[in-house]
XYZ file of N, CA, C and O in Angstrom:
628
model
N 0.843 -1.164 0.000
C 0.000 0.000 0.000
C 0.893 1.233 0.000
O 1.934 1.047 0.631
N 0.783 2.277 -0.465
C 1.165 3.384 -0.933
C 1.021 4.075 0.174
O 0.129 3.682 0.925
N 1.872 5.338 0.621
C 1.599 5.691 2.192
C 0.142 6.815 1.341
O -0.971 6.714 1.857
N 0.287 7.663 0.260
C -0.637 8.838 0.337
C -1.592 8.146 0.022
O -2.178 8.789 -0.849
N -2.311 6.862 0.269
C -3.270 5.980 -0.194
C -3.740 6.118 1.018
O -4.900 6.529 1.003
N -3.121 5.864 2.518
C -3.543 6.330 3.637
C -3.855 7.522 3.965
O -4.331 7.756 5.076
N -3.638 8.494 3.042
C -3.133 10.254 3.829
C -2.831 10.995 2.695
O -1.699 11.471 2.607
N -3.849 11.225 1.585
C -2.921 11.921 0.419
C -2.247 13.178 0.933
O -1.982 14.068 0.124
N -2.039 13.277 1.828
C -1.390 14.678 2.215
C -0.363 14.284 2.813
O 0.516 15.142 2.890
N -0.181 13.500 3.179
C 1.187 12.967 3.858
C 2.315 13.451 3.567
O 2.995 14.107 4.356
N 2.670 13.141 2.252
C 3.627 13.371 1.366
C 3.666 14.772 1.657
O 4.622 15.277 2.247
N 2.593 15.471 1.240
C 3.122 17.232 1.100
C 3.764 17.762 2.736
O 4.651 18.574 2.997
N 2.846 16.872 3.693
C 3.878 17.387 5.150
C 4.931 17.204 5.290
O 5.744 18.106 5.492
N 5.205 16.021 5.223
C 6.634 15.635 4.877
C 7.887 16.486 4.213
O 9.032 16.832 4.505
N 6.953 16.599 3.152
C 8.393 17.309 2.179
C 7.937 18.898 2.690
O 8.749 19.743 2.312
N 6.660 19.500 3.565
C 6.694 21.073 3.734
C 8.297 20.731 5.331
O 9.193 21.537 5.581
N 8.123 19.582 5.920
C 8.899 19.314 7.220
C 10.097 19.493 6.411
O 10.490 20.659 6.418
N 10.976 18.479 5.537
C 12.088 18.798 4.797
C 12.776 19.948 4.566
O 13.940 20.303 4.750
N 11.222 20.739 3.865
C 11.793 21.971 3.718
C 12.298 22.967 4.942
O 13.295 23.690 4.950
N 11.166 22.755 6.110
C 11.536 23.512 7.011
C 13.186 23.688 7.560
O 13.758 24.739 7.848
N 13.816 22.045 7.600
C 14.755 21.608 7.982
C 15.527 21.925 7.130
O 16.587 22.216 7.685
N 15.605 22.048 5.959
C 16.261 22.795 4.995
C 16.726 24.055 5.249
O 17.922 24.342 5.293
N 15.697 24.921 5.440
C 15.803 26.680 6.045
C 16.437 26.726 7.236
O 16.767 27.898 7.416
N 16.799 25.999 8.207
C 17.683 26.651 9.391
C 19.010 26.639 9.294
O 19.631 26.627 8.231
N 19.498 26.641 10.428
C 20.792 27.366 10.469
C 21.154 25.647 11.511
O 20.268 24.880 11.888
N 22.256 25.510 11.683
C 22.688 24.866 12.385
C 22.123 25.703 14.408
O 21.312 25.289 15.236
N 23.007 26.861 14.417
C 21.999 27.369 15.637
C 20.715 27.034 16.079
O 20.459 26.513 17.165
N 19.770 27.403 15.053
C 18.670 27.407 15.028
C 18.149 25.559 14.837
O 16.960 25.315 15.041
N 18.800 24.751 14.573
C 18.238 23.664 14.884
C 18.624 22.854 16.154
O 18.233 21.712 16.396
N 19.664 23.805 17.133
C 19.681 23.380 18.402
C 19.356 24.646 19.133
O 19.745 24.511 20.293
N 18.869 25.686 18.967
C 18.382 26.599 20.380
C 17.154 25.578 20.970
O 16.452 24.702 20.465
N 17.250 26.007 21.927
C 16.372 25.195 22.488
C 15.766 27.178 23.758
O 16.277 27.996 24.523
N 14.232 26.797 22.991
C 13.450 27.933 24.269
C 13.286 27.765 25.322
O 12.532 28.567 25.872
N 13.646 27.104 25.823
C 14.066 26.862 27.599
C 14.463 25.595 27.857
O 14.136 24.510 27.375
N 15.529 26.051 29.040
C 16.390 24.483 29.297
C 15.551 23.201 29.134
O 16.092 22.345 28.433
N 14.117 22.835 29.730
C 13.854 21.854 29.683
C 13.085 21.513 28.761
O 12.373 20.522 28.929
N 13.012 22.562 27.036
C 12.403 22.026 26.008
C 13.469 21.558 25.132
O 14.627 21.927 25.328
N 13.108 20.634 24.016
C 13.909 19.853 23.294
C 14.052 21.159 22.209
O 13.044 21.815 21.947
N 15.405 21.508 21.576
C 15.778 21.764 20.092
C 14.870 21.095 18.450
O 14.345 19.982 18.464
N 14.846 21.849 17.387
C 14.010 21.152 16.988
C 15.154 19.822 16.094
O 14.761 19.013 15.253
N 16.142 19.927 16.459
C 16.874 18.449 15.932
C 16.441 17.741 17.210
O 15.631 16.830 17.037
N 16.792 17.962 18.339
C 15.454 16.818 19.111
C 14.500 16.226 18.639
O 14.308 15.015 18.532
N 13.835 17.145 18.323
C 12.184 16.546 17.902
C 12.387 15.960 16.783
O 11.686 15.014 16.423
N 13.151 16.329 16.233
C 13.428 15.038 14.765
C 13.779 14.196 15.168
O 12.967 13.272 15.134
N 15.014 13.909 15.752
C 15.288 12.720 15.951
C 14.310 11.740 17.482
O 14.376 10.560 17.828
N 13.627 12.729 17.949
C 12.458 11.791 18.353
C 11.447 11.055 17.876
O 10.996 9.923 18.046
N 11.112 12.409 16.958
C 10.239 11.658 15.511
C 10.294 10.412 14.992
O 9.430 9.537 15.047
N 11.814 10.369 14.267
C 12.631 9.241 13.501
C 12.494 8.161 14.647
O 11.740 7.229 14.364
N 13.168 8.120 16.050
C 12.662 7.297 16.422
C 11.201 6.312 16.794
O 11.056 5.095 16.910
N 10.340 7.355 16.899
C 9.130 6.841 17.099
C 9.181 6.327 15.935
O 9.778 5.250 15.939
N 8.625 6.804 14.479
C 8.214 5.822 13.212
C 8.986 4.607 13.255
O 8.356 3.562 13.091
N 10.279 4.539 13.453
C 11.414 3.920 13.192
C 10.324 2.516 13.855
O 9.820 1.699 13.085
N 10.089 2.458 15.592
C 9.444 1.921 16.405
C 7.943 1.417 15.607
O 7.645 0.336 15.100
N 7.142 2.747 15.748
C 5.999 1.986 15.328
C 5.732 1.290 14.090
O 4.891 0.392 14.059
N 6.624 1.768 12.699
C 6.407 0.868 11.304
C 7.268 0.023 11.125
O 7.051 -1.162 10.872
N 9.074 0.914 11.317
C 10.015 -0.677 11.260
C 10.126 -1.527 12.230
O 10.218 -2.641 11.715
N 10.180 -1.620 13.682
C 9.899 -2.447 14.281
C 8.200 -3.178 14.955
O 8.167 -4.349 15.332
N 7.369 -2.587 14.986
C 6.372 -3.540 15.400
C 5.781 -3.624 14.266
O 4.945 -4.506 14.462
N 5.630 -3.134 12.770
C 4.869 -3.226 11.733
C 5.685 -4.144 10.969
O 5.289 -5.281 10.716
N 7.033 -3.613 10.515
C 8.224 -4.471 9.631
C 8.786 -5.705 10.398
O 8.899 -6.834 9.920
N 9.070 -5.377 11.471
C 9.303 -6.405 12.421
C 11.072 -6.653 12.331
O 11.685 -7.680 12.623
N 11.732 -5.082 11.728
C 12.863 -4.999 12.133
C 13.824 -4.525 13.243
O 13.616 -3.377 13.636
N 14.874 -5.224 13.839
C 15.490 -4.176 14.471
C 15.802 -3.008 14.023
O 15.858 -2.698 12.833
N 16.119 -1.988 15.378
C 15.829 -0.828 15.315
C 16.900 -0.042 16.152
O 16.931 -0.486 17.299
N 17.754 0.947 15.953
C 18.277 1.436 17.317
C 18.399 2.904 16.553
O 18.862 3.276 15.474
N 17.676 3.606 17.785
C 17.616 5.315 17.699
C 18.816 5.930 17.429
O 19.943 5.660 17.845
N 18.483 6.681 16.778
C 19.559 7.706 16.302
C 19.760 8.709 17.154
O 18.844 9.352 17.666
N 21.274 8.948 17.405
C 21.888 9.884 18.258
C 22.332 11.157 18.119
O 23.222 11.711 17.475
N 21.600 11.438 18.783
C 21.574 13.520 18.424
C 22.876 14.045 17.618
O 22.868 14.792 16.639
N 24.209 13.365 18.390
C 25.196 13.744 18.150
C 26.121 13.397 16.655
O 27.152 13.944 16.264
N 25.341 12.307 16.032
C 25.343 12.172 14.662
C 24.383 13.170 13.725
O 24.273 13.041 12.506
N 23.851 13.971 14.356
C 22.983 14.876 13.478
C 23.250 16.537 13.650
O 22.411 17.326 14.086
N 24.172 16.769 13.349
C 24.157 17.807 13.782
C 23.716 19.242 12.663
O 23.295 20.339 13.029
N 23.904 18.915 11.670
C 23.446 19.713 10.539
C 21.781 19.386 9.619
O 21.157 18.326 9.597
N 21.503 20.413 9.094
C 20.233 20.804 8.545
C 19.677 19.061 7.173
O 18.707 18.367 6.869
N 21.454 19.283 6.796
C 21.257 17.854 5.774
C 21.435 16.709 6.409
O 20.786 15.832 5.838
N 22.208 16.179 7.634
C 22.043 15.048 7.982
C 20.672 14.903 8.991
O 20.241 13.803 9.335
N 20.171 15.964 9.331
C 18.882 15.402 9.560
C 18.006 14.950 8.493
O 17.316 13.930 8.494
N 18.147 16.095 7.306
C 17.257 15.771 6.079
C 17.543 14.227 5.654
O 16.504 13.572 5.572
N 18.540 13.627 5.414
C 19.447 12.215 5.241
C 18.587 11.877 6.119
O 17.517 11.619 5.568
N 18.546 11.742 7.371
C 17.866 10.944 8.459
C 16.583 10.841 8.173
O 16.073 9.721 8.151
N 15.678 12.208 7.851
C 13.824 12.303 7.817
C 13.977 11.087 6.170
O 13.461 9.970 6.209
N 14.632 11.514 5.077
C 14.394 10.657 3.997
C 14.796 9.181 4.047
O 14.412 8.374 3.201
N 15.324 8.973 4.733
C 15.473 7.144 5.203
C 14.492 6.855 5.977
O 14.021 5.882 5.388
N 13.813 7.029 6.943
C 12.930 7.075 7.323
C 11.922 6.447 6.510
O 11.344 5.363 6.440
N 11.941 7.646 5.878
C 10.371 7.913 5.121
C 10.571 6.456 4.065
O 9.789 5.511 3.957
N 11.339 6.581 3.659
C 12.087 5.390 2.772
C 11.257 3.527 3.283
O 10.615 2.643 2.715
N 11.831 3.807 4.675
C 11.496 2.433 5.278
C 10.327 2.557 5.562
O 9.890 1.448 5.867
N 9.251 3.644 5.658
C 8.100 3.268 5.848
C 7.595 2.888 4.360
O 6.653 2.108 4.224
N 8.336 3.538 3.103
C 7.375 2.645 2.182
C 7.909 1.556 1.827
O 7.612 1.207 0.685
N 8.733 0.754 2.509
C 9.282 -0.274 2.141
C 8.443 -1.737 2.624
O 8.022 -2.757 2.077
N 8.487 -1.195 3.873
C 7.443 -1.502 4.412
C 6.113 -2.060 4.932
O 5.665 -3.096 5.424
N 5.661 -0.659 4.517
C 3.848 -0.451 3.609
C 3.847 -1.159 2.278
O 2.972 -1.857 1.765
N 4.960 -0.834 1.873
C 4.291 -1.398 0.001
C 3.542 -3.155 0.164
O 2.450 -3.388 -0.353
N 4.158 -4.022 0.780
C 3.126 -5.263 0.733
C 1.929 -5.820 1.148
O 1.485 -6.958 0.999
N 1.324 -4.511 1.875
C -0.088 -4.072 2.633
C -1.103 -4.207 1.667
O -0.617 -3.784 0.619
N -2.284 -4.585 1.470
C -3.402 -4.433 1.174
C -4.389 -3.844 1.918
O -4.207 -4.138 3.100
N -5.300 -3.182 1.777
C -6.290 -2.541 2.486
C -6.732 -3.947 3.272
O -7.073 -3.623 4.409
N -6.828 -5.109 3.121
C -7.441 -6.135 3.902
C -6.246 -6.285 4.671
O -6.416 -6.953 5.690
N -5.110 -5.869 4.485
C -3.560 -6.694 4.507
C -3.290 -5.642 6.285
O -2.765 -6.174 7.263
N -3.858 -3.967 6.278
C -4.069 -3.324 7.277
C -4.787 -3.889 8.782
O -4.619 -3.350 9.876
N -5.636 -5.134 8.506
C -5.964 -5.497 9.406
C -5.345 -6.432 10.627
O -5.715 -6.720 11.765
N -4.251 -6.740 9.823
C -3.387 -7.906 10.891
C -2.899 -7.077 12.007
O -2.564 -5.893 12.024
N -2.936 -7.967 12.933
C -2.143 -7.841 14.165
C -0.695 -7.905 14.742
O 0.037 -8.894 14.765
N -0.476 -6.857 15.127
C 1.251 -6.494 15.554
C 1.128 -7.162 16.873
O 0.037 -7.454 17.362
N 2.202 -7.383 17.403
C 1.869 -7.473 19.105
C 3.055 -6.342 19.501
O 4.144 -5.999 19.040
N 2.207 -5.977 20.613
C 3.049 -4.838 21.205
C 2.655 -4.521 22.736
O 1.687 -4.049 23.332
N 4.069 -5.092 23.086
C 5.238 -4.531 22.862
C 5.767 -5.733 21.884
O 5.229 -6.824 21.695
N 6.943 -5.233 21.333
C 7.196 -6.134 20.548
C 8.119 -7.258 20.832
O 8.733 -7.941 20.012
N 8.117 -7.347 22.192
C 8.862 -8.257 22.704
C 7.565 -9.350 23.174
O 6.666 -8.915 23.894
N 7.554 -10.967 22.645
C 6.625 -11.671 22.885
C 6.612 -11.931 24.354
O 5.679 -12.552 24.863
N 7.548 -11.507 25.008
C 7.235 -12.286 26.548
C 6.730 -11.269 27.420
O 6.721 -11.570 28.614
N 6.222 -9.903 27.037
C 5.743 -8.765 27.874
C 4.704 -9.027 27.257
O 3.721 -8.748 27.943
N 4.396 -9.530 26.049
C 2.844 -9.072 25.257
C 1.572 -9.389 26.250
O 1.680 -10.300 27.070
N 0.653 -8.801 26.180
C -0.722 -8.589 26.759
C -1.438 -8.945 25.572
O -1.087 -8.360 24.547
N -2.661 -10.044 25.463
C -3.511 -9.793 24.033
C -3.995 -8.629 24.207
O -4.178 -8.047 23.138
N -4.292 -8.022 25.155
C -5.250 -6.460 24.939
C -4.381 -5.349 24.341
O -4.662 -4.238 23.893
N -3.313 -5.972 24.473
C -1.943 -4.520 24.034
C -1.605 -4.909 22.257
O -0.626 -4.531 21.614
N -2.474 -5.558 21.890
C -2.005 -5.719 20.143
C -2.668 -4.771 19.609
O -3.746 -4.319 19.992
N -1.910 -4.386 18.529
C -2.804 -3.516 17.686
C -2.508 -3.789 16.106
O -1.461 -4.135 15.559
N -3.640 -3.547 15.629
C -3.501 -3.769 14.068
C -2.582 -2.823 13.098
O -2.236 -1.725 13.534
N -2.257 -3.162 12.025
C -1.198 -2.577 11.277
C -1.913 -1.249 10.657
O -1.259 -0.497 9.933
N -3.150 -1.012 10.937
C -3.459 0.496 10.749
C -3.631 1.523 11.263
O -3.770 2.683 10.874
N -3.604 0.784 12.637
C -3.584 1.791 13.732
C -2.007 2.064 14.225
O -1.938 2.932 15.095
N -0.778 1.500 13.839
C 0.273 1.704 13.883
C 0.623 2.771 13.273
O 1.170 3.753 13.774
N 0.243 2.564 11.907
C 0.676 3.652 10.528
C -0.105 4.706 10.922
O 0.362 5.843 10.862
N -1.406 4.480 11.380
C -1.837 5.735 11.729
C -1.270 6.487 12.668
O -1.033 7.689 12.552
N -1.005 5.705 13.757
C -0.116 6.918 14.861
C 1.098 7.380 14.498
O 1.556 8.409 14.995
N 1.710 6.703 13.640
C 3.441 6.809 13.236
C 2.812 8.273 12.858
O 3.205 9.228 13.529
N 1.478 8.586 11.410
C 1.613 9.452 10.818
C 0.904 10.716 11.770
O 0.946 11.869 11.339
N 0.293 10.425 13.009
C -0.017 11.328 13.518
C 1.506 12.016 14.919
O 1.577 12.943 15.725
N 2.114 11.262 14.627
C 3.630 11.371 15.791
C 4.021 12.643 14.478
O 4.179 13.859 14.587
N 4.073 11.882 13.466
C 5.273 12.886 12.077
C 4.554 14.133 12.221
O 5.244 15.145 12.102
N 3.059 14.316 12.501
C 2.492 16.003 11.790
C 2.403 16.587 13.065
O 2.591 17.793 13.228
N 1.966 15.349 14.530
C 2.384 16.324 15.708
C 3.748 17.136 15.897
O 3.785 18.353 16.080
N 4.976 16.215 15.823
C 6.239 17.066 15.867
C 6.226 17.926 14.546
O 6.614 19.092 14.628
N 5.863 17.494 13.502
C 6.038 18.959 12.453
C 5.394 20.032 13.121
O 5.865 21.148 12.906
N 4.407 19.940 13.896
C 3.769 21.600 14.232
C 4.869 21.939 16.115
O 5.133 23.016 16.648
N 5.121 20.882 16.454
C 6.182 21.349 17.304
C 7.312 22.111 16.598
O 7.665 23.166 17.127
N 8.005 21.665 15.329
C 9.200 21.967 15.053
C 8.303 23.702 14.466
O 8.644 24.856 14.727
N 7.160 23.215 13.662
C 7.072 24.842 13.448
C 6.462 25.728 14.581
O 6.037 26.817 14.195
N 6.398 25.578 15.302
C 6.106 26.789 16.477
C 7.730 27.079 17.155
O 7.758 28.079 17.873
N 8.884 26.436 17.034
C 10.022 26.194 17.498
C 10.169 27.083 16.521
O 10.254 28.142 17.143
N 10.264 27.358 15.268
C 10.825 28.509 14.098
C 10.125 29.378 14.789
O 10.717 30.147 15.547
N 8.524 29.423 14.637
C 7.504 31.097 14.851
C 8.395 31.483 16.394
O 8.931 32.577 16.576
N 8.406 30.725 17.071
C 9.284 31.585 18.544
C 10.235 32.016 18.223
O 10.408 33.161 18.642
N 11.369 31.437 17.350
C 12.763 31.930 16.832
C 12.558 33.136 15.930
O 13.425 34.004 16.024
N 11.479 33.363 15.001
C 11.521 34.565 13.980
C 11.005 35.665 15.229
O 11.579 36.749 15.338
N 9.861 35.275 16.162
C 9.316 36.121 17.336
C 10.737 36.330 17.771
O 11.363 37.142 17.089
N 11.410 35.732 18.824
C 12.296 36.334 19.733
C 13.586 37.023 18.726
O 14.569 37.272 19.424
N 13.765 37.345 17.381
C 14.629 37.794 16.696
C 13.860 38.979 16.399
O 14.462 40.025 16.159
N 12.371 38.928 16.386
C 11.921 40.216 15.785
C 11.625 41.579 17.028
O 11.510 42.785 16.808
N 11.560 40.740 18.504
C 11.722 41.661 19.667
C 13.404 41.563 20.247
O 13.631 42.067 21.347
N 14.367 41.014 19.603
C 15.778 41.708 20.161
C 16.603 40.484 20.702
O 17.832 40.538 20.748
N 15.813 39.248 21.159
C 16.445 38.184 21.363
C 17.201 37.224 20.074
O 16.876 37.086 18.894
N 18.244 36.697 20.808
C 18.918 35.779 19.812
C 17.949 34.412 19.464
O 17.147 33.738 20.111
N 18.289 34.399 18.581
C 17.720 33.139 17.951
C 18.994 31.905 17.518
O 18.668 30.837 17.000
């Protein structure tokens, strides 16, 4: 299955997120607006991990190990990072059928914690993966609108 078959808009968030990540500055993808909020290369690479979790490992049923802030430090190796990603989710998805959405993941994805009440089907996975990707896209863009705000009243950005 095709991901914009789920979400024809998918795609355009995605690549409007790209772009965003495109437009900063190295600064600007680690200020962080107060000590205990994440940078928006945080939130990417939280992002990446979550999908990574919910499509390549409990959907694909691959291992998985999160990516480390400190390998990302520029505008393109995050972009490198969001397009692999995106990559493995249609790698993925592509052998899905709309009937094919109904199977069952178990999760956690470790069989000896599993709960039957804790399974969930392979559309409700893809669905949260894609609602994790457009929640942090509107995190990462309110993380810019504060940065163009605190540059346009005198603060550094």
């Amino acid at each position: 299955m095709q991901l914009n078959e789920l979400y024809p808009f998918w795609g355009d968030i995605h690549q409007d997120l790209i772009d965003t990540i495109e437009s900063l500055t190295e600064q600007q993808l680690s200020m962080r607006p107060a000590p205990p909020l994440p940078s928006v290369a945080e939130i990417v690479i939280e992002m990446v991990t979550e999908v990574r979790f919910y499509v390549g490992r409990l959907i694909g049923g691959n291992e998985y190990e999160a990516p480390r802030r400190s390998d990302y430090e520029t505008a393109r190796s995050l972009v490198e990072l969001l397009t692999a990603t995106r990559e493995l989710e249609e790698v993925v998805m592509a052998p899905f059928s709309r009937e094919g959405l109904r199977a069952v993941r178990t999760v956690p994805s470790n069989p000896k914690e599993n709960r039957p009440e804790s399974n969930m089907s392979v559309a409700w996975l893809i669905w949260h993966a894609m609602e994790r990707e457009i929640y942090h896209y509107g995190r990462i863009r309110q993380r810019v609108q504060d940065g163009t705000r605190g540059a346009l009243y005198g603060h550094s950005v």
